[in-house]
PDB file of C-alpha atoms in Angstrom:
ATOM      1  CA  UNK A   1      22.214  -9.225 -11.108  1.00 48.00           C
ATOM      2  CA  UNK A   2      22.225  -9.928 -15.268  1.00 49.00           C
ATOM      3  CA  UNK A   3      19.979 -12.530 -16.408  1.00 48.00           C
ATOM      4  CA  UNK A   4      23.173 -15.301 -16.914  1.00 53.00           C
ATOM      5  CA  UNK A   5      23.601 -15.257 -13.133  1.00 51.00           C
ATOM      6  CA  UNK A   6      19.552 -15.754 -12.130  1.00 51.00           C
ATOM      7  CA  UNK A   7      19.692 -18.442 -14.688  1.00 48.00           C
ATOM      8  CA  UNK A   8      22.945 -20.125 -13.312  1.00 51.00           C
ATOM      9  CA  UNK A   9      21.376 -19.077  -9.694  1.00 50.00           C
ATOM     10  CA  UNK A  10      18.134 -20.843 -10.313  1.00 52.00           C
ATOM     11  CA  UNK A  11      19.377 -24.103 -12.069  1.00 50.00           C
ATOM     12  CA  UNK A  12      22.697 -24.758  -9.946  1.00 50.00           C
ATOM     13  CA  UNK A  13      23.258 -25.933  -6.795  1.00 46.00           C
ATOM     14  CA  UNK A  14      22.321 -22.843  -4.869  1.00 45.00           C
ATOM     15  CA  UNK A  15      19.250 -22.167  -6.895  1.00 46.00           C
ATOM     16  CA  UNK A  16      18.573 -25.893  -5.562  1.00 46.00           C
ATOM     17  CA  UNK A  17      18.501 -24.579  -2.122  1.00 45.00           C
ATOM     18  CA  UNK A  18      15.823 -22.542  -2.161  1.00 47.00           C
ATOM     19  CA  UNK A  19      13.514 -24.026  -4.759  1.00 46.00           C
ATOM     20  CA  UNK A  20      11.374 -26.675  -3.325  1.00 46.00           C
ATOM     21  CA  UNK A  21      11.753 -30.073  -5.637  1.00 45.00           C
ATOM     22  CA  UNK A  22       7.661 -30.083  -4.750  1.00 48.00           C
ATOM     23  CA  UNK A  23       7.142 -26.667  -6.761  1.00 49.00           C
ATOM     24  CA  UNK A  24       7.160 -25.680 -10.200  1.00 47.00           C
ATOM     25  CA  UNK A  25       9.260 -22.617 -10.894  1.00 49.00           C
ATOM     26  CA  UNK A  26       7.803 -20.995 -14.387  1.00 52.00           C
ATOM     27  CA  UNK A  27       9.314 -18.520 -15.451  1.00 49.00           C
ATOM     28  CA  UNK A  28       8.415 -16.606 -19.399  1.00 53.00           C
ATOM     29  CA  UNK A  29      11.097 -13.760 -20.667  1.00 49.00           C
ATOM     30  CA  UNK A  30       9.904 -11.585 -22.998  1.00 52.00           C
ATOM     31  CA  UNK A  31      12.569 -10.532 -25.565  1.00 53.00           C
ATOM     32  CA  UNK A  32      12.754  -6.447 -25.500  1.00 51.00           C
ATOM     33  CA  UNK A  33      14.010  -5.383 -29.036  1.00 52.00           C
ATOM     34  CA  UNK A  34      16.801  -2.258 -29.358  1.00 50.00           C
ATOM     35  CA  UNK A  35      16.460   0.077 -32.092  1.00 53.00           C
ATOM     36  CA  UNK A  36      20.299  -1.349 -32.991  1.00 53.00           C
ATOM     37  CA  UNK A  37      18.328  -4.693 -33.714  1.00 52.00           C
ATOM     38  CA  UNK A  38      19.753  -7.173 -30.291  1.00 54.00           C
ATOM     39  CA  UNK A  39      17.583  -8.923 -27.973  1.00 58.00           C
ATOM     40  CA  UNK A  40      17.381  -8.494 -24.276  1.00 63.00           C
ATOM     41  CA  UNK A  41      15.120  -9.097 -21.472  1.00 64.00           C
ATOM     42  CA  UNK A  42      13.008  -5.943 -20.465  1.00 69.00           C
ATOM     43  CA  UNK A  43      14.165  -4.526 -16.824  1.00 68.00           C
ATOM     44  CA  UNK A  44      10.420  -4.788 -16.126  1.00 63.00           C
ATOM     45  CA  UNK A  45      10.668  -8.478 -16.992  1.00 69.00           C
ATOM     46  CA  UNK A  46      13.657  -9.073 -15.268  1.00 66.00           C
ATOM     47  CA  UNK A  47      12.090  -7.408 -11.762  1.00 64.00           C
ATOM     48  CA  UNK A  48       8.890  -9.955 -11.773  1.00 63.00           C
ATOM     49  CA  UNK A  49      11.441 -12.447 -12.208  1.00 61.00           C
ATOM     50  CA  UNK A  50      13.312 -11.330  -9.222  1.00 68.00           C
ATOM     51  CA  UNK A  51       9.866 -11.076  -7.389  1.00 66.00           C
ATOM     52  CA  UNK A  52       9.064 -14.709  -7.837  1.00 69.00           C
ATOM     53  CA  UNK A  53      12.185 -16.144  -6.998  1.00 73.00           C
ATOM     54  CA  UNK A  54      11.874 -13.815  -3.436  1.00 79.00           C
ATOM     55  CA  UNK A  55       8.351 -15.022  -3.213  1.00 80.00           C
ATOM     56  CA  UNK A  56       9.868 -18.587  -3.484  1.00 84.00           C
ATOM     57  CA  UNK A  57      12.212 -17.769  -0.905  1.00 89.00           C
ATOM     58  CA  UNK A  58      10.180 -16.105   1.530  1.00 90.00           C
ATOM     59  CA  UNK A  59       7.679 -19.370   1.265  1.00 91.00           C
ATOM     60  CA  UNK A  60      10.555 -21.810   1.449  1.00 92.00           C
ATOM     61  CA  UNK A  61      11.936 -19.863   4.991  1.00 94.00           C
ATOM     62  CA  UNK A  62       8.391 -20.309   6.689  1.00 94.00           C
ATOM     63  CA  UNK A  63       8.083 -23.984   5.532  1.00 94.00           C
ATOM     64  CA  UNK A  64      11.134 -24.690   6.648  1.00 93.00           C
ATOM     65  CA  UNK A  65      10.391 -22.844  10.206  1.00 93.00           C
ATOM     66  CA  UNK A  66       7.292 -24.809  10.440  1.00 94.00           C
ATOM     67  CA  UNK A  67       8.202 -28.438   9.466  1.00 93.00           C
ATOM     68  CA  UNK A  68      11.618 -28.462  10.662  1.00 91.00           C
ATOM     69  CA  UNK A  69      10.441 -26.799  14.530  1.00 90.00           C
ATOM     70  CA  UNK A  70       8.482 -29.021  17.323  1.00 90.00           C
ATOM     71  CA  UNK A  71       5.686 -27.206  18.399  1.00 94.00           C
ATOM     72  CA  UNK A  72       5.632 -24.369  15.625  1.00 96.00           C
ATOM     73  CA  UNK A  73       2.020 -24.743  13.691  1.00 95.00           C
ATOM     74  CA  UNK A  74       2.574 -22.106  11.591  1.00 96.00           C
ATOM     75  CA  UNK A  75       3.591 -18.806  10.173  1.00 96.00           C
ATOM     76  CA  UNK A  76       2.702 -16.325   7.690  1.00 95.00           C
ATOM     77  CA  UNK A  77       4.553 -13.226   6.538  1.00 94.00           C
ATOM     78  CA  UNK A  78       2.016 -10.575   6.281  1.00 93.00           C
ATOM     79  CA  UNK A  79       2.554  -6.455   4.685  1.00 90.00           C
ATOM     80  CA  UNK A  80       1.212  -4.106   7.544  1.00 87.00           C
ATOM     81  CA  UNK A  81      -1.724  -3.036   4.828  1.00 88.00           C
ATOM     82  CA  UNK A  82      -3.235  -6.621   5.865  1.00 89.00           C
ATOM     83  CA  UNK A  83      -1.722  -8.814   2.669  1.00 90.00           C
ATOM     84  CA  UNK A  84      -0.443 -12.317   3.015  1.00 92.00           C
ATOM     85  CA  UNK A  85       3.157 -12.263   1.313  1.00 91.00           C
ATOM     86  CA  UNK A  86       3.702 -15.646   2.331  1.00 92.00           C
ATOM     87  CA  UNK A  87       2.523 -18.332   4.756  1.00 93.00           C
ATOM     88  CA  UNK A  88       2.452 -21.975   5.778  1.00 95.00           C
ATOM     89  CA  UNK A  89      -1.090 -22.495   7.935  1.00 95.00           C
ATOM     90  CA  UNK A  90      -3.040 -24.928   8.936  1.00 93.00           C
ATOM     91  CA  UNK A  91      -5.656 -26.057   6.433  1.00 91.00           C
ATOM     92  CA  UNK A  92      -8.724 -25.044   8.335  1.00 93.00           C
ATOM     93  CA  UNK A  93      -6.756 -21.432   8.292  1.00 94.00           C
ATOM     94  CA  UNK A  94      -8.083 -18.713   5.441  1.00 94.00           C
ATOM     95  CA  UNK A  95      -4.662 -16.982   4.368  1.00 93.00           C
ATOM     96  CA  UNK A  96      -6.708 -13.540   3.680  1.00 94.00           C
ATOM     97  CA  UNK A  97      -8.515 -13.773   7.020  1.00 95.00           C
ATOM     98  CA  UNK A  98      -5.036 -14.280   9.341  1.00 94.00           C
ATOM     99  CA  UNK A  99      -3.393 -11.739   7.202  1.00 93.00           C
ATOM    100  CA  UNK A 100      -5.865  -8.770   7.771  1.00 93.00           C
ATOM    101  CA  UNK A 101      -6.588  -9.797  11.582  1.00 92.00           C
ATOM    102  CA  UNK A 102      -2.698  -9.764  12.265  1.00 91.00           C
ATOM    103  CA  UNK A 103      -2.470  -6.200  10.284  1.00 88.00           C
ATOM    104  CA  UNK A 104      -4.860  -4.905  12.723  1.00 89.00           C
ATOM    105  CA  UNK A 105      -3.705  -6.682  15.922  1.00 90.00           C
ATOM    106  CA  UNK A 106      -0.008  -4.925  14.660  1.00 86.00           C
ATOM    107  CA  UNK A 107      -2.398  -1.581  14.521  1.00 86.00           C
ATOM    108  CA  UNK A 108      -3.841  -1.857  17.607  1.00 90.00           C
ATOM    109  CA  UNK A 109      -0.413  -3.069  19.899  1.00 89.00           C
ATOM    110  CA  UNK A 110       0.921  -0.101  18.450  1.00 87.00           C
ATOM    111  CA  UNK A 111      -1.244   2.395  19.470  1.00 90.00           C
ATOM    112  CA  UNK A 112      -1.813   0.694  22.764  1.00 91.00           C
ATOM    113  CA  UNK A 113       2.547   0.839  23.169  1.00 90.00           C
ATOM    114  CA  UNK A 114       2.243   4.377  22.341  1.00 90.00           C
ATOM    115  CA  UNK A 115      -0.608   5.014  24.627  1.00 92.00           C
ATOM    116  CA  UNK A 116       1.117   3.546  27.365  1.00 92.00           C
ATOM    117  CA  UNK A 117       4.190   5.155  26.515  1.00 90.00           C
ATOM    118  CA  UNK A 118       5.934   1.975  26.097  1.00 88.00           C
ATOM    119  CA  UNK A 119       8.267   2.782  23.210  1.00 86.00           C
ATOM    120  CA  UNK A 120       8.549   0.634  19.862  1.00 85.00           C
ATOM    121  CA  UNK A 121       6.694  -2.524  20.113  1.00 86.00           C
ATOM    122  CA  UNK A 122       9.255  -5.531  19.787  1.00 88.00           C
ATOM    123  CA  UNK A 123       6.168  -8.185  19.856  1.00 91.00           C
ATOM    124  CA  UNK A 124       3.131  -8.872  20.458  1.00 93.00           C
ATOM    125  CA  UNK A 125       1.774 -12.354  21.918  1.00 93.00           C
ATOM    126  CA  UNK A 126      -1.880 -13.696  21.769  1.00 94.00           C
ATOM    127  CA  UNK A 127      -2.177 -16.571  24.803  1.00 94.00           C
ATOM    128  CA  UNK A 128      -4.988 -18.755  24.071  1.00 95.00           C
ATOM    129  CA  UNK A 129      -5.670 -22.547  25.782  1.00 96.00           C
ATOM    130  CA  UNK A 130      -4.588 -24.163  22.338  1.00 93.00           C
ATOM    131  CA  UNK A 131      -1.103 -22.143  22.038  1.00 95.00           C
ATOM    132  CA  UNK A 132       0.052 -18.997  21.065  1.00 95.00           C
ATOM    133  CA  UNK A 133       0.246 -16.275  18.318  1.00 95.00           C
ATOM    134  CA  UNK A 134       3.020 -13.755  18.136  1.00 95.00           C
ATOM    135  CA  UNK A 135       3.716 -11.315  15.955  1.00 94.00           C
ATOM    136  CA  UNK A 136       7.179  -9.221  15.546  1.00 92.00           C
ATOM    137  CA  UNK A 137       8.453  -6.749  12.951  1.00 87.00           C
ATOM    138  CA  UNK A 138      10.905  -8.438  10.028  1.00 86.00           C
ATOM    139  CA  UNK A 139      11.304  -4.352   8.101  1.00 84.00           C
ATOM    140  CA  UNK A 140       9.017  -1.701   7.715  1.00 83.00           C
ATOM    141  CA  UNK A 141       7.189  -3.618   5.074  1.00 85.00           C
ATOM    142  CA  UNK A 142       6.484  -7.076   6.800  1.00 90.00           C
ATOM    143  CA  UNK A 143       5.474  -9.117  10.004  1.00 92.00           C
ATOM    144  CA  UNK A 144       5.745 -12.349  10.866  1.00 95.00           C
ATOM    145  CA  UNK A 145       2.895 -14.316  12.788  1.00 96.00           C
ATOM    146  CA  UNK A 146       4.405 -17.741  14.104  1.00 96.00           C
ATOM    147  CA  UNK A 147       0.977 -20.215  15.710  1.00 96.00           C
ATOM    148  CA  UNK A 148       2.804 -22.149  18.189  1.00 96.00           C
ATOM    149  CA  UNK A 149       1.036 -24.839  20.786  1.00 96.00           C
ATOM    150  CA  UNK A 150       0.988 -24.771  24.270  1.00 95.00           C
ATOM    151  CA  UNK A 151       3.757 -27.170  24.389  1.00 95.00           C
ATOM    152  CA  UNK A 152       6.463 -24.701  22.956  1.00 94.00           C
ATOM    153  CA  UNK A 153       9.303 -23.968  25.202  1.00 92.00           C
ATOM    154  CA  UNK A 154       9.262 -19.890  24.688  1.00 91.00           C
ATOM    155  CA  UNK A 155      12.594 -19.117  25.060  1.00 92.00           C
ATOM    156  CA  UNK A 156      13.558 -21.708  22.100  1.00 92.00           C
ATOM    157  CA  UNK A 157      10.302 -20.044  20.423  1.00 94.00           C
ATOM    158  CA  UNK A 158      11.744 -16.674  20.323  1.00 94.00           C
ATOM    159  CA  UNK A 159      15.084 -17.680  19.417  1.00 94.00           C
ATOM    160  CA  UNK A 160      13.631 -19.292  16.287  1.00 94.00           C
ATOM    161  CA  UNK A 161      11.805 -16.719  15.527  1.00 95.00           C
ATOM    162  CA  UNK A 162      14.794 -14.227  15.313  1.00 95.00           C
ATOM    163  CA  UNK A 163      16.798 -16.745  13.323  1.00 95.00           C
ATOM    164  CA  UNK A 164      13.591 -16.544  10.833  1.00 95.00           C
ATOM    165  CA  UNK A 165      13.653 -13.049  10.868  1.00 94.00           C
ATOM    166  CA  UNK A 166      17.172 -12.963  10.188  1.00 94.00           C
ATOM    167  CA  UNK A 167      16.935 -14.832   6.921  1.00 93.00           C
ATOM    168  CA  UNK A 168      13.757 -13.390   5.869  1.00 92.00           C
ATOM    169  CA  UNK A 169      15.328  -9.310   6.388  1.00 89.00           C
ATOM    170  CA  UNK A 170      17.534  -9.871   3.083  1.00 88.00           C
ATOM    171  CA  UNK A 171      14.958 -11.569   1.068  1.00 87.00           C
ATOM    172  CA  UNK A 172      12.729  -8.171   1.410  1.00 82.00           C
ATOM    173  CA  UNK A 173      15.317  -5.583   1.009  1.00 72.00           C
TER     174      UNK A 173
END
């Protein structure tokens, strides 16, 4: 993608789409100067600015999950090494905290569906009297953890949560 069409993408009406009128999207270039004496942005430059408009995206998809679905608390995208990517939670939530713990319960349900010889583990669901946590697989690099209430008809739970999935996949590739 050249630098014209991330510009056009960010300030036209698709760019709209997925940039929150609530944030701020900053974004610095750094002129790279050619030996033949032209400017240009440096590829380096160009990839953070690719990062942050993914990051953007990612956080936009999970806001949108949890404001726009009954019963859906929150969600946070999480790398398997334990690091929050992105995540709407509930303020009394630490985004570190829920990241690690759901790296480790993704460790552990592993191992335990290997154990058990139970194949590839599709998800894995916490029960609780105050609602649920589950936790599935978006690519090798990322997991989603949706917080749901007891109220939450499952089978509209987990067809949300593979319409998430299904917009998030792209974002990551």
């Amino acid at each position: 993608m050249s630098l014209d069409n991330i510009f056009k993408f960010l300030t036209g009406e698709l760019g709209n789409m997925f940039v929150s009128p609530h944030k701020t999207l900053e974004v610095e270039i750094q002129p790279q100067t050619s030996s033949i004496g032209t400017t240009k942005p440096s590829s380096h430059t160009i990839k953070k600015l690719i990062a942050m408009i993914n990051a953007s995206m990612l956080q936009d998809i999970l806001y949108n999950c949890v404001s726009n679905t009954p019963n859906i608390q929150g969600a946070a995208l999480v790398s398997p090494d334990g690091l929050a990517l992105a995540s709407v939670l509930p303020a009394e939530m630490d985004e570190e905290r829920t990241a690690a713990m759901s790296a480790a319960m993704l460790s552990l349900g592993e191992r335990i569906g290997n154990e058990l010889a139970r194949g590839n583990v599709e998800r894995i669901v916490v029960e609780g009297e105050k609602g649920y946590g589950i936790m599935v697989g978006c690519t090798s690099e990322a997991v989603l953890l949706i917080l749901a209430s007891t109220e939450v008809k499952q089978g509209l739970l987990f067809l949300e949560i593979k319409r998430v999935v299904a917009q998030i996949a792209p974002v990551l590739v």
